[in-house]
Amino acid sequence: MTRKVYDLCGADDLRFSPNCWRIRLALAHKGLETEFAPWNFTDKEAIAFSGSTTVPVLVDGEETIVGSWNIACYLEDSYPDTPSYFGGEAGRAVTGFINAWTDSTLHPALVRCIVTDVHERLDPVDQDYFRETREARFGKTLEEMRDARAEFIEALEPALKPLQTILHYEAWISGDAPAYADYLVFGAFQWARLVSPVELLKKDSPISGWRERMLDLFDGLARTQPAAG
Amino acid sequence: MTRKVYDLCGADDLRFSPNCWRIRLALAHKGLETEFAPWNFTDKEAIAFSGSTTVPVLVDGEETIVGSWNIACYLEDSYPDTPSYFGGEAGRAVTGFINAWTDSTLHPALVRCIVTDVHERLDPVDQDYFRETREARFGKTLEEMRDARAEFIEALEPALKPLQTILHYEAWISGDAPAYADYLVFGAFQWARLVSPVELLKKDSPISGWRERMLDLFDGLARTQPAAG
């Protein structure tokens, strides 16, 4: 197989990266078999060839593409005979908005709730790097972050509002069938599911049912990694 | 003309409603000539026939549709030979997400900055109703809201982030050409422009250029109402 994604990896081969999960599901959507090679946060050398310091990095034959959005657009354009991610150019642009919302609103609201759990599940070789960069970002120790978790979960509610609103009347973010908007948002919930035993959603949230449907896709692809217990 | 929208109206025939502006631009997009009839907040009787207590309400021949999203979907389905708002079903669903984001994130962040200006520009017949309902909603007097404005404008920044991100690389929210996602988000900025002399955007924000392009659409339709001075 000439197709390969460098995929963030924790201890015990845990593949928890939200942005890599976007691409794993997106490749399944197009039926494109791909090797997901384990990569550590601190192994910058292994992907230096790509010009990027973070993953996902896709190598597809002669092509190297970095960043989940670029990869999604590349796959959409390069494999026009496979099922579409966007259903056309207007759909691609508005999906780009959801991508930006996920990066700027959903992930920051979510990571505060689970950052200490992420640290615990990292390969030991990455733990010092992670602690240092994240404590600098939040201005708090990882232990202080965990102590404030209830408050962070409370603050997640308003951030989730648009998602709750549409999943109240649509089965999928993309409408009648799942597509890239679903994969990219699901990456965030898969990340939380894999690293943290804490439930972030209220019992009656319409997001819960959608998350189960997402876990069922592609013969339960996203369930191949068990939830944190 | 048998097509009519009940349109919120301030003093001096000021048409400032963000949700009505969505529909005004959306009707122009499809070239559907429509009467915009002035309506006051407190004139619940005039639209009681529709079952709604708020506008926009569209009456199109025998049909009555309430709420901007329902109206947009109705127009898209009823006039299939006119230019599309969504570019297909997937585009409609993800535009629904932007609709939910605008209602749950953008409008609440924006209204705090301009609510006192809105009050000043209302028809006197609506001012008591508006003051009472909004002071109850915010738990502050309108004067206290104005005093806190600098802080609210500061807090607008993170809410605007997804919009800033995509307008950095796209001319329109909908991609190569404006469509319903643009109209619905623009409604919020048109609302602010019409009632408040305060500039809410940073000088170098990519949202500013897009707002100018939106104002130019349909022979400057949105400029027919002058900015608050």
PDB file of C-alpha atoms in Angstrom, chain A residues 96-97 100-101 104, chain B residues 101 106 153-154 156-170 173 185 189 200-210 213:
ATOM      1  CA  GLY A  96     -15.072  24.823   6.034  1.00  0.00           C
ATOM      2  CA  PHE A  97     -17.009  27.009   8.459  1.00  0.00           C
ATOM      3  CA  ALA A 100     -13.179  26.512  11.709  1.00  0.00           C
ATOM      4  CA  TRP A 101     -15.849  26.363  14.428  1.00  0.00           C
ATOM      5  CA  SER A 104     -11.761  27.589  17.396  1.00  0.00           C
TER       6      SER A 104
ATOM      7  CA  TRP B 101     -24.492  28.955  15.298  1.00  0.00           C
ATOM      8  CA  LEU B 106     -23.305  35.225  17.143  1.00  0.00           C
ATOM      9  CA  ILE B 153     -17.042  44.038  22.331  1.00  0.00           C
ATOM     10  CA  GLU B 154     -13.897  42.392  23.654  1.00  0.00           C
ATOM     11  CA  LEU B 156     -17.142  39.255  20.696  1.00  0.00           C
ATOM     12  CA  GLU B 157     -13.710  38.306  19.341  1.00  0.00           C
ATOM     13  CA  PRO B 158     -13.699  34.578  20.227  1.00  0.00           C
ATOM     14  CA  ALA B 159     -17.283  34.221  18.984  1.00  0.00           C
ATOM     15  CA  LEU B 160     -16.272  35.668  15.593  1.00  0.00           C
ATOM     16  CA  LYS B 161     -13.259  33.377  15.211  1.00  0.00           C
ATOM     17  CA  PRO B 162     -14.735  30.762  12.808  1.00  0.00           C
ATOM     18  CA  LEU B 163     -16.030  33.534  10.563  1.00  0.00           C
ATOM     19  CA  GLN B 164     -12.688  35.307  10.561  1.00  0.00           C
ATOM     20  CA  THR B 165     -10.894  32.078   9.778  1.00  0.00           C
ATOM     21  CA  ILE B 166     -12.893  31.204   6.696  1.00  0.00           C
ATOM     22  CA  LEU B 167     -13.206  34.755   5.336  1.00  0.00           C
ATOM     23  CA  HIS B 168      -9.447  34.879   5.433  1.00  0.00           C
ATOM     24  CA  TYR B 169      -9.338  32.404   2.528  1.00  0.00           C
ATOM     25  CA  GLU B 170     -12.818  32.558   0.980  1.00  0.00           C
ATOM     26  CA  ILE B 173     -19.060  32.039   3.438  1.00  0.00           C
ATOM     27  CA  VAL B 185     -24.775  35.801   8.952  1.00  0.00           C
ATOM     28  CA  PHE B 189     -23.940  42.749  10.924  1.00  0.00           C
ATOM     29  CA  LEU B 200     -17.572  46.175  16.311  1.00  0.00           C
ATOM     30  CA  LEU B 201     -14.856  44.841  14.002  1.00  0.00           C
ATOM     31  CA  LYS B 202     -11.130  45.366  14.217  1.00  0.00           C
ATOM     32  CA  LYS B 203      -9.717  47.360  11.278  1.00  0.00           C
ATOM     33  CA  ASP B 204      -7.894  44.440   9.687  1.00  0.00           C
ATOM     34  CA  SER B 205     -10.689  41.903  10.195  1.00  0.00           C
ATOM     35  CA  PRO B 206     -11.457  39.943   7.022  1.00  0.00           C
ATOM     36  CA  ILE B 207     -15.107  40.236   8.042  1.00  0.00           C
ATOM     37  CA  SER B 208     -15.007  43.961   7.144  1.00  0.00           C
ATOM     38  CA  GLY B 209     -14.234  43.358   3.472  1.00  0.00           C
ATOM     39  CA  TRP B 210     -16.923  40.693   3.239  1.00  0.00           C
ATOM     40  CA  ARG B 213     -19.177  43.049  -0.553  1.00  0.00           C
TER      41      ARG B 213
END
